[in-house]
């Protein structure tokens, strides 16, 4: 197995943290996104046709892209500890929340707020997008994403983790992206007390260093 990685990017970090929680050592192949290595052959022609990281190359040469299918694959290979779920019901619950976190919050923050109009707009306009949103858009996009996060915060009241008492992929997904946005200065509202407590709890886990 070979994991195509970029250390500072959130999507690969979700998989690295997921693997760390399971005790899986992923052999890493770092790419240089600042030089657009991911957007050039051989990576974009032979590994990931979208030109994005991460990608997991298997020993038989096949490649899995997208962080959620990669994590699902790792869970099937290494079922314990279960980070998606040990039963069909637990898995469905973790997938539901992971999908909501992704669609309602992560995608809104990343695509428009960070990538197309916000702090890393220049990087993306060099290698990726031809059409970009005007820079002033990012504050509006962030306000929309934070409205969704406030809804989520209220839904989580009384829970330790997103799925109650068990740590899942949903927690890792949420934490890694919040941490990435914090690093860019796009701070979440600290008045969201469940999100704030969860962020601190997740940051204290040894796997957060992955
Ligand atoms: N939905 C994709 C998102 C992948 C993604 O957005 N990767 C970013 C890094 S976090 C990337 O490769 N950006 C560089 C580019 O698009 O050129 C996944 O789940 O893997």
Short mmCIF file of N, CA and C in Angstrom, two decimals, residues 43-130:
data_model
loop_
_atom_site.label_atom_id
_atom_site.label_comp_id
_atom_site.label_asym_id
_atom_site.label_seq_id
_atom_site.Cartn_x
_atom_site.Cartn_y
_atom_site.Cartn_z
N UNK A 43 1.15 11.77 -11.53
CA UNK A 43 0.09 11.63 -10.51
C UNK A 43 -1.30 11.77 -11.14
N UNK A 44 -1.49 12.87 -11.90
CA UNK A 44 -2.85 13.13 -12.40
C UNK A 44 -3.26 12.16 -13.51
N UNK A 45 -2.31 11.56 -14.16
CA UNK A 45 -2.65 10.62 -15.23
C UNK A 45 -2.78 9.19 -14.71
N UNK A 46 -1.96 8.84 -13.72
CA UNK A 46 -1.93 7.43 -13.31
C UNK A 46 -2.51 7.14 -11.93
N UNK A 47 -2.57 8.16 -11.08
CA UNK A 47 -3.02 7.87 -9.70
C UNK A 47 -4.42 8.45 -9.44
N UNK A 48 -4.55 9.76 -9.47
CA UNK A 48 -5.86 10.36 -9.19
C UNK A 48 -6.20 11.34 -10.31
N UNK A 49 -7.19 10.99 -11.11
CA UNK A 49 -7.55 11.80 -12.29
C UNK A 49 -8.11 13.17 -11.90
N UNK A 50 -8.51 13.36 -10.64
CA UNK A 50 -8.98 14.68 -10.23
C UNK A 50 -7.81 15.58 -9.85
N UNK A 51 -6.63 15.02 -9.72
CA UNK A 51 -5.46 15.81 -9.34
C UNK A 51 -5.45 16.19 -7.87
N UNK A 52 -6.24 15.48 -7.07
CA UNK A 52 -6.29 15.87 -5.66
C UNK A 52 -5.67 14.78 -4.78
N UNK A 53 -5.32 15.19 -3.56
CA UNK A 53 -4.86 14.23 -2.57
C UNK A 53 -5.92 14.10 -1.49
N UNK A 54 -6.01 12.93 -0.85
CA UNK A 54 -5.10 11.80 -0.96
C UNK A 54 -5.56 10.79 -2.01
N UNK A 55 -4.73 9.75 -2.16
CA UNK A 55 -5.10 8.55 -2.90
C UNK A 55 -4.36 7.39 -2.24
N UNK A 56 -5.00 6.25 -2.25
CA UNK A 56 -4.38 5.06 -1.66
C UNK A 56 -4.16 4.04 -2.77
N UNK A 57 -2.89 3.75 -3.03
CA UNK A 57 -2.57 2.74 -4.05
C UNK A 57 -2.39 1.39 -3.36
N UNK A 58 -3.10 0.40 -3.88
CA UNK A 58 -3.04 -0.94 -3.28
C UNK A 58 -1.89 -1.73 -3.89
N UNK A 59 -1.57 -2.85 -3.27
CA UNK A 59 -0.42 -3.64 -3.74
C UNK A 59 -0.65 -4.21 -5.14
N UNK A 60 -1.93 -4.37 -5.54
CA UNK A 60 -2.19 -4.88 -6.90
C UNK A 60 -2.25 -3.75 -7.93
N UNK A 61 -1.95 -2.52 -7.52
CA UNK A 61 -1.89 -1.40 -8.46
C UNK A 61 -3.17 -0.57 -8.48
N UNK A 62 -4.27 -1.12 -7.99
CA UNK A 62 -5.51 -0.33 -7.99
C UNK A 62 -5.40 0.85 -7.04
N UNK A 63 -6.18 1.90 -7.36
CA UNK A 63 -6.10 3.11 -6.55
C UNK A 63 -7.50 3.46 -6.03
N UNK A 64 -7.56 3.82 -4.74
CA UNK A 64 -8.82 4.31 -4.16
C UNK A 64 -8.64 5.79 -3.87
N UNK A 65 -9.60 6.61 -4.36
CA UNK A 65 -9.58 8.05 -4.10
C UNK A 65 -10.78 8.38 -3.20
N UNK A 66 -10.75 9.59 -2.65
CA UNK A 66 -11.79 10.11 -1.75
C UNK A 66 -11.58 9.54 -0.34
N UNK A 67 -11.54 10.46 0.62
CA UNK A 67 -11.19 10.04 1.97
C UNK A 67 -12.20 9.08 2.60
N UNK A 68 -13.48 9.26 2.30
CA UNK A 68 -14.45 8.41 3.00
C UNK A 68 -14.37 6.96 2.51
N UNK A 69 -14.32 6.71 1.19
CA UNK A 69 -14.09 5.32 0.75
C UNK A 69 -12.75 4.75 1.21
N UNK A 70 -11.72 5.58 1.32
CA UNK A 70 -10.43 5.07 1.81
C UNK A 70 -10.58 4.60 3.26
N UNK A 71 -11.24 5.42 4.08
CA UNK A 71 -11.43 5.04 5.49
C UNK A 71 -12.32 3.79 5.59
N UNK A 72 -13.34 3.72 4.76
CA UNK A 72 -14.21 2.52 4.77
C UNK A 72 -13.37 1.28 4.44
N UNK A 73 -12.48 1.42 3.47
CA UNK A 73 -11.63 0.29 3.07
C UNK A 73 -10.73 -0.13 4.24
N UNK A 74 -10.11 0.85 4.90
CA UNK A 74 -9.23 0.52 6.03
C UNK A 74 -10.02 -0.15 7.15
N UNK A 75 -11.25 0.32 7.34
CA UNK A 75 -12.10 -0.29 8.41
C UNK A 75 -12.41 -1.75 8.07
N UNK A 76 -12.62 -2.03 6.78
CA UNK A 76 -12.92 -3.43 6.41
C UNK A 76 -11.70 -4.31 6.62
N UNK A 77 -10.52 -3.76 6.33
CA UNK A 77 -9.29 -4.54 6.55
C UNK A 77 -8.97 -4.71 8.03
N UNK A 78 -9.26 -3.66 8.80
CA UNK A 78 -8.91 -3.65 10.24
C UNK A 78 -10.16 -3.24 11.03
N UNK A 79 -11.06 -4.17 11.26
CA UNK A 79 -12.35 -3.81 11.87
C UNK A 79 -12.25 -3.27 13.31
N UNK A 80 -11.16 -3.59 14.01
CA UNK A 80 -11.06 -3.13 15.41
C UNK A 80 -9.88 -2.16 15.57
N UNK A 81 -10.08 -1.09 16.34
CA UNK A 81 -11.35 -0.65 16.91
C UNK A 81 -12.28 -0.13 15.82
N UNK A 82 -13.57 -0.35 15.99
CA UNK A 82 -14.54 0.09 14.97
C UNK A 82 -14.66 1.61 15.02
N UNK A 83 -14.32 2.27 13.93
CA UNK A 83 -14.42 3.74 13.88
C UNK A 83 -15.54 4.18 12.94
N UNK A 84 -16.17 3.20 12.29
CA UNK A 84 -17.40 3.50 11.55
C UNK A 84 -18.52 2.76 12.30
N UNK A 85 -18.31 1.49 12.54
CA UNK A 85 -19.27 0.80 13.38
C UNK A 85 -19.12 -0.70 13.30
N UNK A 86 -19.49 -1.37 14.40
CA UNK A 86 -19.38 -2.84 14.46
C UNK A 86 -20.67 -3.50 14.03
N UNK A 87 -21.76 -2.74 13.93
CA UNK A 87 -23.04 -3.32 13.50
C UNK A 87 -23.58 -2.46 12.35
N UNK A 88 -24.53 -3.02 11.56
CA UNK A 88 -25.11 -2.22 10.46
C UNK A 88 -25.72 -0.92 10.98
N UNK A 89 -26.33 -0.97 12.14
CA UNK A 89 -26.98 0.23 12.69
C UNK A 89 -25.95 1.29 13.07
N UNK A 90 -24.88 0.83 13.75
CA UNK A 90 -23.82 1.77 14.13
C UNK A 90 -23.16 2.38 12.89
N UNK A 91 -22.95 1.56 11.89
CA UNK A 91 -22.30 2.07 10.66
C UNK A 91 -23.20 3.11 10.00
N UNK A 92 -24.48 2.81 9.93
CA UNK A 92 -25.42 3.75 9.29
C UNK A 92 -25.42 5.09 10.04
N UNK A 93 -25.39 5.01 11.36
CA UNK A 93 -25.40 6.26 12.16
C UNK A 93 -24.14 7.09 11.89
N UNK A 94 -22.99 6.41 11.91
CA UNK A 94 -21.74 7.15 11.67
C UNK A 94 -21.70 7.73 10.25
N UNK A 95 -22.20 6.99 9.29
CA UNK A 95 -22.21 7.50 7.90
C UNK A 95 -23.16 8.69 7.75
N UNK A 96 -24.29 8.61 8.41
CA UNK A 96 -25.25 9.73 8.35
C UNK A 96 -24.59 11.02 8.84
N UNK A 97 -23.97 10.94 10.04
CA UNK A 97 -23.39 12.16 10.61
C UNK A 97 -22.18 12.63 9.82
N UNK A 98 -21.38 11.68 9.35
CA UNK A 98 -20.20 12.06 8.56
C UNK A 98 -20.66 12.80 7.30
N UNK A 99 -21.72 12.29 6.70
CA UNK A 99 -22.22 12.93 5.47
C UNK A 99 -22.78 14.32 5.76
N UNK A 100 -23.51 14.45 6.87
CA UNK A 100 -24.05 15.77 7.20
C UNK A 100 -22.93 16.76 7.50
N UNK A 101 -21.93 16.31 8.27
CA UNK A 101 -20.80 17.20 8.59
C UNK A 101 -20.12 17.63 7.29
N UNK A 102 -19.96 16.68 6.39
CA UNK A 102 -19.27 16.97 5.13
C UNK A 102 -20.08 17.94 4.26
N UNK A 103 -21.35 17.61 4.03
CA UNK A 103 -22.15 18.41 3.09
C UNK A 103 -22.53 19.77 3.66
N UNK A 104 -22.93 19.78 4.94
CA UNK A 104 -23.48 21.02 5.50
C UNK A 104 -22.40 21.98 5.98
N UNK A 105 -21.25 21.44 6.37
CA UNK A 105 -20.23 22.32 6.96
C UNK A 105 -18.92 22.30 6.17
N UNK A 106 -18.31 21.12 6.08
CA UNK A 106 -16.96 21.05 5.50
C UNK A 106 -16.94 21.54 4.05
N UNK A 107 -17.87 21.05 3.24
CA UNK A 107 -17.88 21.45 1.83
C UNK A 107 -18.13 22.94 1.66
N UNK A 108 -19.04 23.47 2.45
CA UNK A 108 -19.34 24.90 2.36
C UNK A 108 -18.13 25.74 2.73
N UNK A 109 -17.45 25.33 3.78
CA UNK A 109 -16.27 26.09 4.19
C UNK A 109 -15.15 25.97 3.17
N UNK A 110 -14.88 24.76 2.73
CA UNK A 110 -13.69 24.58 1.89
C UNK A 110 -13.90 25.13 0.49
N UNK A 111 -14.94 24.72 -0.18
CA UNK A 111 -15.05 25.02 -1.61
C UNK A 111 -15.11 26.53 -1.87
N UNK A 112 -16.02 27.21 -1.22
CA UNK A 112 -16.16 28.63 -1.50
C UNK A 112 -15.28 29.49 -0.60
N UNK A 113 -15.38 29.23 0.69
CA UNK A 113 -14.77 30.14 1.66
C UNK A 113 -13.24 30.08 1.64
N UNK A 114 -12.69 28.88 1.55
CA UNK A 114 -11.23 28.75 1.62
C UNK A 114 -10.61 28.73 0.22
N UNK A 115 -11.18 27.91 -0.65
CA UNK A 115 -10.53 27.63 -1.93
C UNK A 115 -10.84 28.68 -2.99
N UNK A 116 -12.11 28.97 -3.16
CA UNK A 116 -12.49 29.81 -4.31
C UNK A 116 -12.40 31.30 -4.04
N UNK A 117 -12.59 31.70 -2.79
CA UNK A 117 -12.60 33.13 -2.51
C UNK A 117 -11.66 33.50 -1.36
N UNK A 118 -11.26 32.54 -0.55
CA UNK A 118 -10.58 32.83 0.69
C UNK A 118 -9.07 32.67 0.67
N UNK A 119 -8.52 32.23 1.80
CA UNK A 119 -7.08 32.31 2.03
C UNK A 119 -6.19 31.54 1.05
N UNK A 120 -6.66 30.46 0.44
CA UNK A 120 -5.75 29.75 -0.46
C UNK A 120 -6.21 29.84 -1.92
N UNK A 121 -6.95 30.91 -2.19
CA UNK A 121 -7.45 31.17 -3.54
C UNK A 121 -6.32 31.21 -4.58
N UNK A 122 -5.21 31.83 -4.21
CA UNK A 122 -4.11 31.99 -5.17
C UNK A 122 -3.53 30.64 -5.58
N UNK A 123 -3.39 29.76 -4.59
CA UNK A 123 -2.85 28.42 -4.88
C UNK A 123 -3.76 27.71 -5.89
N UNK A 124 -5.06 27.80 -5.66
CA UNK A 124 -5.99 27.08 -6.53
C UNK A 124 -6.10 27.72 -7.91
N UNK A 125 -6.03 29.06 -7.99
CA UNK A 125 -6.15 29.68 -9.31
C UNK A 125 -4.92 29.36 -10.17
N UNK A 126 -3.78 29.04 -9.52
CA UNK A 126 -2.57 28.68 -10.27
C UNK A 126 -2.71 27.32 -10.94
N UNK A 127 -3.27 26.36 -10.21
CA UNK A 127 -3.19 24.97 -10.69
C UNK A 127 -4.54 24.34 -11.03
N UNK A 128 -5.63 24.97 -10.65
CA UNK A 128 -6.86 24.21 -10.63
C UNK A 128 -8.00 24.95 -11.31
N UNK A 129 -8.61 25.93 -10.63
CA UNK A 129 -9.83 26.56 -11.12
C UNK A 129 -9.53 27.64 -12.15
N UNK A 130 -10.39 27.74 -13.16
CA UNK A 130 -10.30 28.87 -14.09
C UNK A 130 -11.23 29.99 -13.62
#
